[in-house]
XYZ file of C-alpha atoms in Angstrom:
596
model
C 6.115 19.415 -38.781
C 9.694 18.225 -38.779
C 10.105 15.260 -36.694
C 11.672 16.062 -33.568
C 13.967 12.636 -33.368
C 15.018 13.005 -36.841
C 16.184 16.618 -36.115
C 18.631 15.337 -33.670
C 21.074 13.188 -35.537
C 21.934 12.434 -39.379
C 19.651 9.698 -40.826
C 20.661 8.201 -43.956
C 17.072 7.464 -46.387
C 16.355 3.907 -44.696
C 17.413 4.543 -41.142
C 14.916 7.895 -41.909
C 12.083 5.982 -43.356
C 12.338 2.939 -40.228
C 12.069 6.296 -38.289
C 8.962 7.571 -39.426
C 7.387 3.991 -39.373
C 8.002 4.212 -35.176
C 6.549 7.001 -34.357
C 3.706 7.691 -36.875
C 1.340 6.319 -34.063
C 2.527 8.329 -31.140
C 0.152 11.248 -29.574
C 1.831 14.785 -29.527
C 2.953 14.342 -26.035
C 4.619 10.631 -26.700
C 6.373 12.556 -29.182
C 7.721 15.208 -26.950
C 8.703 12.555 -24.654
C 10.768 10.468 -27.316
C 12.133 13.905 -28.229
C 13.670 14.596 -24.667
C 14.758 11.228 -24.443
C 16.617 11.455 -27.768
C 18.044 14.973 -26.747
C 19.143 13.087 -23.782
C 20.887 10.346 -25.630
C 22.392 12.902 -28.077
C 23.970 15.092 -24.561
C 25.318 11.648 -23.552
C 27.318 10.992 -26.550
C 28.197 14.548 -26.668
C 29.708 14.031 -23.117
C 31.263 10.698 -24.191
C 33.453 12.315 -26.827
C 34.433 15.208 -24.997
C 34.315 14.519 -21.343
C 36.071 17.720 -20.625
C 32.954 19.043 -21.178
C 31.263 17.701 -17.758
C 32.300 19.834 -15.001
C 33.047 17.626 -12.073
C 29.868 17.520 -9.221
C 28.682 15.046 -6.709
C 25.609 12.946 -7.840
C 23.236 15.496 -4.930
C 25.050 18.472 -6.464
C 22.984 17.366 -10.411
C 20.020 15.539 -9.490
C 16.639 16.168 -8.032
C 15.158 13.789 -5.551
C 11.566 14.077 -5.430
C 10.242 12.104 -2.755
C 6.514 11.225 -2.533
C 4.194 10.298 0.389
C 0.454 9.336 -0.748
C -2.087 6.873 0.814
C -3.575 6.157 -2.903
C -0.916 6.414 -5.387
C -1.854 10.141 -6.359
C 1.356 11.272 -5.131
C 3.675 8.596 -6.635
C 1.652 9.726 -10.006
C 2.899 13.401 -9.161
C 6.393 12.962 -8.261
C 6.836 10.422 -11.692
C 5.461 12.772 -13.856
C 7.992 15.669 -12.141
C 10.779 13.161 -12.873
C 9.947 12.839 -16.510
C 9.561 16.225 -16.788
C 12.969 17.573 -15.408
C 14.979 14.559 -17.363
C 13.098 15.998 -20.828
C 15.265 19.517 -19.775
C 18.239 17.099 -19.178
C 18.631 17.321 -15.848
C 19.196 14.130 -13.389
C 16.326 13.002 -11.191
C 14.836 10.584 -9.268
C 11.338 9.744 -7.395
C 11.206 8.164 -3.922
C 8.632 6.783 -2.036
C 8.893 8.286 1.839
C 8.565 4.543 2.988
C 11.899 3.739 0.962
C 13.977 7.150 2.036
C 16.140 7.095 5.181
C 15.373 10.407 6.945
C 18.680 11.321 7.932
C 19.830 11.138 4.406
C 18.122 14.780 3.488
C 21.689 15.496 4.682
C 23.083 14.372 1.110
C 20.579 15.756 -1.264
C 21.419 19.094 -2.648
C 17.626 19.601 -4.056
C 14.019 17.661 -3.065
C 10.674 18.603 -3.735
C 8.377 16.408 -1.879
C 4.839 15.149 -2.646
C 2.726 14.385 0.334
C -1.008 14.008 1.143
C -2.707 14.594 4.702
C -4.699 11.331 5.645
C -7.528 11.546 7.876
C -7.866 14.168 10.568
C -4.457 16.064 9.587
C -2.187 12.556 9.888
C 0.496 11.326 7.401
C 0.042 8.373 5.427
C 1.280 5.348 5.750
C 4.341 5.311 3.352
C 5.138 8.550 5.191
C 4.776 8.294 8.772
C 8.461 7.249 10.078
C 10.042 10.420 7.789
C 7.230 12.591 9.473
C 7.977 11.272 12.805
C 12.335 11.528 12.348
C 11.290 15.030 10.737
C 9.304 16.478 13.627
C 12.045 15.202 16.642
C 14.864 16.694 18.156
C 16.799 14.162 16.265
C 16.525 16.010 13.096
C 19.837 17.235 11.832
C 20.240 20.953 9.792
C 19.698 21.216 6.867
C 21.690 24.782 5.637
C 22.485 22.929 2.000
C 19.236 21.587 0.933
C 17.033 23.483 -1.406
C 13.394 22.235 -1.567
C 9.677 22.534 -2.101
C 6.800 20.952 -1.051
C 3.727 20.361 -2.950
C 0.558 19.281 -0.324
C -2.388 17.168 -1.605
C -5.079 16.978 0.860
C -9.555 17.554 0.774
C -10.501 20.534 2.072
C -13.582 18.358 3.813
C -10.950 18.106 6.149
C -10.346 20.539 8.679
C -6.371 20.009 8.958
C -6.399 20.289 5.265
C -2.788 20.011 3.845
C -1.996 19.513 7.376
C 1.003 16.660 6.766
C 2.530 19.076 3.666
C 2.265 22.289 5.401
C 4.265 21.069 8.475
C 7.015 19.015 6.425
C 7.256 22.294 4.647
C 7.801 24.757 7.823
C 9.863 22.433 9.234
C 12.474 21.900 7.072
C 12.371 26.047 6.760
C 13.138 25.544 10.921
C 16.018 23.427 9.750
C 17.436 25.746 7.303
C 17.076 24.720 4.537
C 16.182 26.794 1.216
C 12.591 27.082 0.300
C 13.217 27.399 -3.383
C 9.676 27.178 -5.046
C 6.521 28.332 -2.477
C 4.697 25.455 -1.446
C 1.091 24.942 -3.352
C -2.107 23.103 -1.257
C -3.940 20.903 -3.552
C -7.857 19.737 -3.182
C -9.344 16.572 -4.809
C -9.111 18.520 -8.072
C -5.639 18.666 -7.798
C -3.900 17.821 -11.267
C -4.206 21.507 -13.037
C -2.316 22.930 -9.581
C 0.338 19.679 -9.369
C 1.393 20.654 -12.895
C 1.815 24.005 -12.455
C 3.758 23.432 -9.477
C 5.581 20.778 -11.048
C 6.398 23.520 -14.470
C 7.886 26.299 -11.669
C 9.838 23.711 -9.776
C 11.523 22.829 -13.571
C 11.612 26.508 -14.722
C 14.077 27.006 -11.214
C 16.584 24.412 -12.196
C 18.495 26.434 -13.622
C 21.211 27.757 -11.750
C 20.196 25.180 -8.782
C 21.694 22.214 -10.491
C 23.539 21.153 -13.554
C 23.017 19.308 -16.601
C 23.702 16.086 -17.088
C 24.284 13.459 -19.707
C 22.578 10.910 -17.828
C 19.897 9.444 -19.591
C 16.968 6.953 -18.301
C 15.274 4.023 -19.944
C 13.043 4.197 -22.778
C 9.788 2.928 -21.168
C 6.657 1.747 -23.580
C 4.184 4.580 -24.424
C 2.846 3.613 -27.507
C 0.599 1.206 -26.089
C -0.522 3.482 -22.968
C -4.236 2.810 -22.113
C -6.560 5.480 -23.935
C -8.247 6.127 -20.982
C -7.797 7.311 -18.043
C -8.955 10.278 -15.661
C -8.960 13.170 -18.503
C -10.875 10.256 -20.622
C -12.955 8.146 -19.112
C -14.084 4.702 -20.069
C -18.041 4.660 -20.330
C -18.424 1.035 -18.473
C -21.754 -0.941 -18.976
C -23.165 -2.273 -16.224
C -23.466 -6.050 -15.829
C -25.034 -6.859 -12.789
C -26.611 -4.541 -10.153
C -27.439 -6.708 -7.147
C -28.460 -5.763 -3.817
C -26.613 -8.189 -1.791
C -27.982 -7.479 1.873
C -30.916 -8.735 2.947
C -34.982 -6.984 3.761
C -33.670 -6.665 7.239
C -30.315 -4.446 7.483
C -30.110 -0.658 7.530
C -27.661 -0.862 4.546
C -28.381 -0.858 1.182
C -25.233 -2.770 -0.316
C -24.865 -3.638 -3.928
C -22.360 -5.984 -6.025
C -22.071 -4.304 -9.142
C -20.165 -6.261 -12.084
C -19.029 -3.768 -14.845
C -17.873 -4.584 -18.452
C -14.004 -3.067 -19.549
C -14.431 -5.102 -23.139
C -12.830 -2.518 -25.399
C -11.362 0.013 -23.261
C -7.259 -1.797 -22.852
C -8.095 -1.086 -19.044
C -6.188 -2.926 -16.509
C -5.782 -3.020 -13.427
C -4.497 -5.518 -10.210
C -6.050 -6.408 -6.854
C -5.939 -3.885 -4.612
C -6.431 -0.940 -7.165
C -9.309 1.284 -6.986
C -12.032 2.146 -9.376
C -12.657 5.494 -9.844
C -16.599 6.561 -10.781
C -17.769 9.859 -12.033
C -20.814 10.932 -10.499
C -23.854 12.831 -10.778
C -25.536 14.601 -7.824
C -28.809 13.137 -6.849
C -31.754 15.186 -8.986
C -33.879 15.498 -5.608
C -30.636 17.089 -3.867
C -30.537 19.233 -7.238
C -34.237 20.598 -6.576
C -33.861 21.391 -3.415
C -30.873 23.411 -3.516
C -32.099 25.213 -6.437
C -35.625 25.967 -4.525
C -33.654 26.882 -1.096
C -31.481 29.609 -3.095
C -34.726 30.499 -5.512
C -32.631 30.553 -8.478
C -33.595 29.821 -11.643
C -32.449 26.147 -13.144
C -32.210 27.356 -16.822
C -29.996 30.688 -15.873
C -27.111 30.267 -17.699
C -23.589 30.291 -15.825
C -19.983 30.015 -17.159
C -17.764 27.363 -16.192
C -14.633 26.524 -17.957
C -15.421 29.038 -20.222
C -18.133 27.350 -21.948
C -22.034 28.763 -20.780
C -24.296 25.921 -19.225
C -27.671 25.805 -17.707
C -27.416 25.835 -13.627
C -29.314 22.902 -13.260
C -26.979 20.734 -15.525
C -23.976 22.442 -13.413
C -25.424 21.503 -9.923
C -25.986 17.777 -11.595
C -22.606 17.456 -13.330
C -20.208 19.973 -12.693
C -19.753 20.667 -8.720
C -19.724 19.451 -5.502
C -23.255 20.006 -3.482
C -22.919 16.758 -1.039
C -19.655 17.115 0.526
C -18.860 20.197 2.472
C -15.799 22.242 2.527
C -14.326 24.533 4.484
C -12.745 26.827 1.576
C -17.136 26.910 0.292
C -17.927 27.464 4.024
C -15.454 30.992 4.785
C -17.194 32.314 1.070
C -20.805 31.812 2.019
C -19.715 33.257 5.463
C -18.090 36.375 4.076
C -20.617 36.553 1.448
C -23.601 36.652 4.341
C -21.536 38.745 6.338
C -22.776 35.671 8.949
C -21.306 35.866 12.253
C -22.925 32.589 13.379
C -20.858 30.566 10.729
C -18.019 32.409 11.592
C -17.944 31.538 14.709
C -18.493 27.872 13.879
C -15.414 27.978 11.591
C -13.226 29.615 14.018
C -14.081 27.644 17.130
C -10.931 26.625 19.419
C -11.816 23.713 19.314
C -11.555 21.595 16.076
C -13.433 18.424 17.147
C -16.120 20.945 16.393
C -15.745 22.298 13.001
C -14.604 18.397 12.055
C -18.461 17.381 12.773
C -19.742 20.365 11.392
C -18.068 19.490 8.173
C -18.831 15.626 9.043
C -22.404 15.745 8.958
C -23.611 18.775 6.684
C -23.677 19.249 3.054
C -23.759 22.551 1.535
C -27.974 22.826 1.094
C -27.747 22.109 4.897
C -25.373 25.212 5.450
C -27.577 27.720 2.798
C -30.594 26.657 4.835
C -29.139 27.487 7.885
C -27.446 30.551 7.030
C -29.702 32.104 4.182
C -28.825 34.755 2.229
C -29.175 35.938 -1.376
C -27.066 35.313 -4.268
C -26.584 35.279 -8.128
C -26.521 32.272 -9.829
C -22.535 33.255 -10.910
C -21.360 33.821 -7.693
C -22.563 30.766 -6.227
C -21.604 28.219 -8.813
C -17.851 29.954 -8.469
C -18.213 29.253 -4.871
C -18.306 24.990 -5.153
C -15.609 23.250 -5.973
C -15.693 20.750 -8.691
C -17.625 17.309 -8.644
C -14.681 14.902 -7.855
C -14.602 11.113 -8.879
C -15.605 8.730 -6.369
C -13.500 5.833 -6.014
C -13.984 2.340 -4.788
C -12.012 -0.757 -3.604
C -11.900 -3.259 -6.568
C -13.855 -6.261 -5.047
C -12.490 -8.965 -8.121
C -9.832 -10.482 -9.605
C -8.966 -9.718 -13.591
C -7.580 -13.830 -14.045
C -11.087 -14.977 -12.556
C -12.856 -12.276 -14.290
C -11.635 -11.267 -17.670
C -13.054 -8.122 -19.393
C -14.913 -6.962 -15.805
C -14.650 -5.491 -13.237
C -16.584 -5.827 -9.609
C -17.795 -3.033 -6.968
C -19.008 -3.538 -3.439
C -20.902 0.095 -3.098
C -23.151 1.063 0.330
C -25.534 3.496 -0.596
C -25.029 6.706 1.445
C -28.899 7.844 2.470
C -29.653 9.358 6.234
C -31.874 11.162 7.704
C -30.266 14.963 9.013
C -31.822 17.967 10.033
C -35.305 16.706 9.059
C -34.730 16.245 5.715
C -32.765 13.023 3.688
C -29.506 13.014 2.598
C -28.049 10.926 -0.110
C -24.608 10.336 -1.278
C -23.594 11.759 -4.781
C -21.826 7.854 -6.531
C -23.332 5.869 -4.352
C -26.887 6.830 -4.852
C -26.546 7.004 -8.596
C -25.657 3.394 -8.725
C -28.145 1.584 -6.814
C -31.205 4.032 -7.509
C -30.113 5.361 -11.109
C -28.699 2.834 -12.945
C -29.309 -0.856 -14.313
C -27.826 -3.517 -16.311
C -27.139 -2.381 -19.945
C -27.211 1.329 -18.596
C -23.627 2.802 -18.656
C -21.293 4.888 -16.550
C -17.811 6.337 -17.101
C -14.882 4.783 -14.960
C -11.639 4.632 -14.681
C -8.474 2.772 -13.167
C -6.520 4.330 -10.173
C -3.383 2.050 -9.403
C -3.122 1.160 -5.962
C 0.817 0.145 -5.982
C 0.779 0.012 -2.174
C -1.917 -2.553 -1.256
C -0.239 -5.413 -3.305
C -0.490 -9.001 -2.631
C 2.892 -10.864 -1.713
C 4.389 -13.638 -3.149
C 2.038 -16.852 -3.467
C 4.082 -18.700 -0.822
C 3.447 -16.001 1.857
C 0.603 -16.002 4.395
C -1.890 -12.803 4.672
C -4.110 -11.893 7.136
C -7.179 -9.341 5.467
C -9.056 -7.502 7.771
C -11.795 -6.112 6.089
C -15.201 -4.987 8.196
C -18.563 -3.781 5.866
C -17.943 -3.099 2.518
C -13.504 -3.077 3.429
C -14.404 -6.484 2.193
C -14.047 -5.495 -1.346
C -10.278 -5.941 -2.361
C -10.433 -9.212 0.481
C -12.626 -11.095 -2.301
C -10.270 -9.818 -5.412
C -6.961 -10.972 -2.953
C -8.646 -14.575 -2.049
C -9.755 -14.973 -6.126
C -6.412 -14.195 -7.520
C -4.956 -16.636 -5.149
C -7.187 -19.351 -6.578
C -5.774 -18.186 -9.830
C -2.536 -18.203 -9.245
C -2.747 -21.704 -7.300
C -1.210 -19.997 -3.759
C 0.093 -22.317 -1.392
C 0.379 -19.609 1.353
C -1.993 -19.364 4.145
C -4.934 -17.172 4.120
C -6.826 -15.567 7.236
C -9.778 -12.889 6.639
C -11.692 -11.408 9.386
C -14.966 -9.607 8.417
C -17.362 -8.186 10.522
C -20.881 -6.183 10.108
C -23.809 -5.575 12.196
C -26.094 -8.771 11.937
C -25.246 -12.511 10.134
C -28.475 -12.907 8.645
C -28.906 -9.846 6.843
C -25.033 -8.128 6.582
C -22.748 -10.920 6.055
C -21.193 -9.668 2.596
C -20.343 -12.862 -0.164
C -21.134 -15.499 2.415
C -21.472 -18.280 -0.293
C -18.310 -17.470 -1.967
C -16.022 -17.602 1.588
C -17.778 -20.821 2.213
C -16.867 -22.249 -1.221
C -13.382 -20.701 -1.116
C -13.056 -22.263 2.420
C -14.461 -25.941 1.472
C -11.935 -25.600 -1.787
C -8.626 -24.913 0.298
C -8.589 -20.711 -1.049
C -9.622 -19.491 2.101
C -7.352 -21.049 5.404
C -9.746 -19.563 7.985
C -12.448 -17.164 8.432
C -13.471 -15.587 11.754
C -16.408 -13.091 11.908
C -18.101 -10.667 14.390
C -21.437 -9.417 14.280
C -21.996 -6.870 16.238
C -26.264 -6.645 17.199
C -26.427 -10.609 17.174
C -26.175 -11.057 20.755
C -26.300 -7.747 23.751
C -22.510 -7.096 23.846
C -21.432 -5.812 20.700
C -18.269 -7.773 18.831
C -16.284 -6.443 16.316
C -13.474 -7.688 14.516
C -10.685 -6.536 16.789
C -12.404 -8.433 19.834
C -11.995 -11.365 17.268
C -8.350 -10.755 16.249
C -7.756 -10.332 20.468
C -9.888 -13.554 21.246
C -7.190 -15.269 18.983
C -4.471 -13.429 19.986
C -1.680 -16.346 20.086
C -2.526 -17.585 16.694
C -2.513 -14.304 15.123
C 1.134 -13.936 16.371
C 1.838 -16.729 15.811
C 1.289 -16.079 12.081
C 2.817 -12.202 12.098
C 5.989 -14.111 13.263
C 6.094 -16.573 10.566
C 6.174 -13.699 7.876
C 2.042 -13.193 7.413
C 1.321 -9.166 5.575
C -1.148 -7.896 7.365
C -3.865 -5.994 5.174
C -6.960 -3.676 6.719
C -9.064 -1.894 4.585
C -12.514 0.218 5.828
C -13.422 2.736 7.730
C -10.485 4.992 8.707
C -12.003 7.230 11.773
C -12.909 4.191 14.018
C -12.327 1.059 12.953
C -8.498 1.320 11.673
C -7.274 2.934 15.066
C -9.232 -0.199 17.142
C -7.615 -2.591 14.901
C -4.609 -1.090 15.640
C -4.557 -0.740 18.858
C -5.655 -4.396 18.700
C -2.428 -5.621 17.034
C -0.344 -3.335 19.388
C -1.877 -5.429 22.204
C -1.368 -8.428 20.659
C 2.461 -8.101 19.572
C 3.176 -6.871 23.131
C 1.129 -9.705 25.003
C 2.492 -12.500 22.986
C 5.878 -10.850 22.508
C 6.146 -10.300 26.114
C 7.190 -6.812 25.056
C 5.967 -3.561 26.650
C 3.452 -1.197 24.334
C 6.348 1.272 22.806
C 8.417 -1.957 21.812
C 5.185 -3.146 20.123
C 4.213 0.424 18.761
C 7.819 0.580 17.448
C 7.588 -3.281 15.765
C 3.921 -2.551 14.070
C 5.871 0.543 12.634
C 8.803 -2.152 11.563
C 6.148 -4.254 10.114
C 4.769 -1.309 7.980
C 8.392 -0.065 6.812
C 8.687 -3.617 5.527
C 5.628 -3.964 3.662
C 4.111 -6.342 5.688
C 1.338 -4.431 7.690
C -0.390 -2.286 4.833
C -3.553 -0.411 5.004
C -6.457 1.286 2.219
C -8.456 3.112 4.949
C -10.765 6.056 4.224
């Protein structure tokens, strides 16, 4: 193969040789990035001796701005990859975060594609709530000389699936601007449909925008982790510890996992992501409901597999979808489910989905099918991922989970959650599982000096303990506050040796905790954060970052509500002043969130 560096410029036999030494270790797509970069350097010095060459345009008129919106990083992932992409065909670009982008600007850009996910029940994320908000107003200003594209990551458990992308995307069509590459909807699964969006919006460039000589830094890939979401690391497990006691309804387990030999990193606040395997019982029954046979052989990805390894390995039986829903409705011809997926209201559908999985739905509409067809009907088993509950200074070589097992009782029969279940029932110490890294850039600590508040109910606790040990690491002399909460003391209070030893050692500043079924009314952690009201100002106005992680549906809305109340109270401010400085606080960094 001739060397696609070498090709570019005249080597004399040593500079040649030094050459081939570089990049004999570099994968076939390192090489095709140092390639692109080197074609890139060669177009600059091209320009440099004959600027005559450069015709004349505004930096909006040659560059692409792709801006990015994501609540876990997936989107940042996206709109970097886009960048690197377009500069490897010479063109100028440049990814934003939505949090970092003044709305108004869209005025200046000549071409954006934008990256955005849906959070929740069809809301924005964080990073990307104030550009939704100016976007959506009257204040929004025309937009006749923008060209752009939107590409919308979202879970189609989710009724507003897409939701935040698809408006963003027939907005700025409202505005005028130039819909230059049709907007794609992305599930979990989403990297196969991100690229080939991300190929089309490159393949258009052409006649949108002009070459440049511009160049970007040479970043490191030689040393790039081996593994990662297309290879996962296979992790052994360290410790498996149930860590609530004979008395609570959860089943919660520490779980201490070995990276020794994988180069995986990561920082508090990531996420570890866990490939699962369906529950075997769930497996069964959803084989005996259909009355198919487990060895029939079915085709996925080209290759043939038994169905019983597919439903185990390969798709997604426990979490229900609409996009599975409309097929086995159409495919039953079942006006009952139809009418469930098309009621007016969507607080409906939304518990539908909430609260079946897809054996629930084939039970309760029934109707015959081939083996084929209904494999090609799931979507495919997606990694589950989890708050990293430990520090990588205090814990070299490992890597901690705080997992809740997901079992309930539904429709007279047990349900169980797909990771969850597979790690406290399945697996042991010295068994392995495959893992991997997902970055978290946007739940970061802050400088050692600063003071943090973590609010953290259940198993949100998780990244609270990696925050509080990489303090102790790093010697912080800021101020720490962390307010936890579960049902009782006794049997659900999460670590409650180590936040008494990080508290007698100076790590931990204060601790305040709610319980709610240890006394008849029921507390939770935003009574707490109201009950000390002043002193939580108090330390918002001396600089604190606020952090919340848990449950998105419930308890992230009543802790925000709670520090509306607060700021306004002990602000003396009214509510939209307060609504209006919590939004300040996020723009800034300081009020960040990992809900789900």
């Amino acid at each position: 193969m001739i060397n696609p560096v070498a090709s570019a410029l005249p080597l004399d036999a040593d500079q040649d040789h030094r050459l081939q030494e570089a990049v004999a270790g570099l994968s076939p797509q390192q090489l095709q990035w140092v390639s692109g970069y080197a074609a890139g350097l060669a177009a600059a010095g091209a320009a440099a001796a004959n600027p005559a060459a450069v015709a004349p345009a505004s930096d909006a008129d040659r560059r692409l701005t792709v801006l990015y919106g994501s609540q876990t990083g997936n989107g940042e992932g996206v709109a970097e990859r886009l960048v690197a992409l377009a500069q490897r065909q010479g063109y100028a670009a440049r990814a934003i975060s939505l949090a970092d982008f003044k709305p108004s600007a869209l005025r200046r850009e000549a071409l954006v594609t934008i990256v955005v996910s849906t959070h929740g029940e069809g809301d924005p994320p964080d990073d990307a709530e104030l550009f939704h908000e100016y976007l959506m107003s009257d204040r929004a200003a025309a937009l006749p000389d923008l060209g752009y594209s939107v590409l919308a990551l979202g879970d189609s458990s989710y009724v507003n699936f897409c939701q935040t992308g698809r408006e963003i995307d027939a907005r700025l069509a409202e505005l005028g601007a130039q819909r230059f590459a049709e907007r794609i909807d992305c599930d979990l699964e989403f990297h196969a449909a991100a690229s080939a969006w991300s190929a089309q919006v490159v393949e258009r460039l052409p006649g949108l925008l002009e070459r440049t000589p511009a160049v970007t830094r040479l970043r490191a890939v030689v040393n790039a982790p081996e593994y990662g979401r297309d290879n996962p690391f296979a992790a052994e497990i360290l410790v498996n510890q149930k860590i609530t006691g004979a008395g609570s309804g959860k089943d919660v387990r520490h779980i201490e996992l070995s990276l020794e030999g994988s180069d995986l990193q990561y920082e508090p606040g990531d996420s570890l992501a866990v490939i699962a395997n369906n529950p075997p019982s769930l497996v069964d029954e959803m084989l005996d409901v259909l009355s198919l046979d487990a060895e029939a052989t079915v085709v996925v990805d080209d290759e043939p597999v038994p169905l019983r390894a597919v439903l185990a390995e390969k798709v997604e039986i426990t979490a229900l979808n609409l996009d599975f829903m409309r097929r086995w409705a159409a495919h039953g011809n079942s006006d009952a489910l139809c009418k469930t997926i098309e009621d007016p209201d969507p607080a409906v559908l939304t518990e539908f989905v909430a609260v079946h999985q897809v054996v629930d739905v084939v039970r309760r509409y029934p109707a015959n099918i081939e083996a084929q067809a209904f494999v090609d009907m799931l979507r495919p088993l997606s990694p589950r991922s989890y708050s990293i509950a430990s520090s990588p200074a205090a814990n070299p070589g490992e890597v901690h989970l705080t997992v809740a097992a997901v079992r309930y009782e539904a429709f007279g029969r047990p349900h169980w959650g797909a990771a969850s279940t597979m790690l406290a029932d399945r697996l042991d110490a010295g068994d392995h599982v495959k893992v991997f890294v997902e970055e978290n850039p946007r739940f970061r600590l802050p400088s050692p000096d600063t003071p943090i508040i973590m609010i953290g109910p259940g198993t949100g606790i998780a990244p609270f303990r990696a925050f509080v040990e990489e303090r102790a690491e790093q010697g912080a002399r800021g101020a720490s506050w962390l307010f936890f909460g579960d049902r009782t003391m006794h049997d659900d209070f999460l670590y409650q040796l180590e936040w008494q030893r990080h508290l007698k050692r100076g790590n931990l500043t204060r601790l305040d905790v709610a319980f709610s079924r240890d006394q008849r009314r029921k507390v939770y952690v935003q009574d707490r954060m109201r009950e000390n009201g002043e002193e939580l100002y108090r330390w918002i106005d001396s600089g604190a970052v606020i952090y919340v992680c848990g449950d998105a549906k419930r308890m992230a809305g009543d802790v925000e509500r709670a520090l509306i109340d607060i700021i306004a109270d002990r602000g003396g401010i009214d509510r939209n002043a307060a609504e209006r400085r919590l939004k300040d606080l996020r723009r800034a960094k300081r009020y960040l969130r990992d809900v789900y």
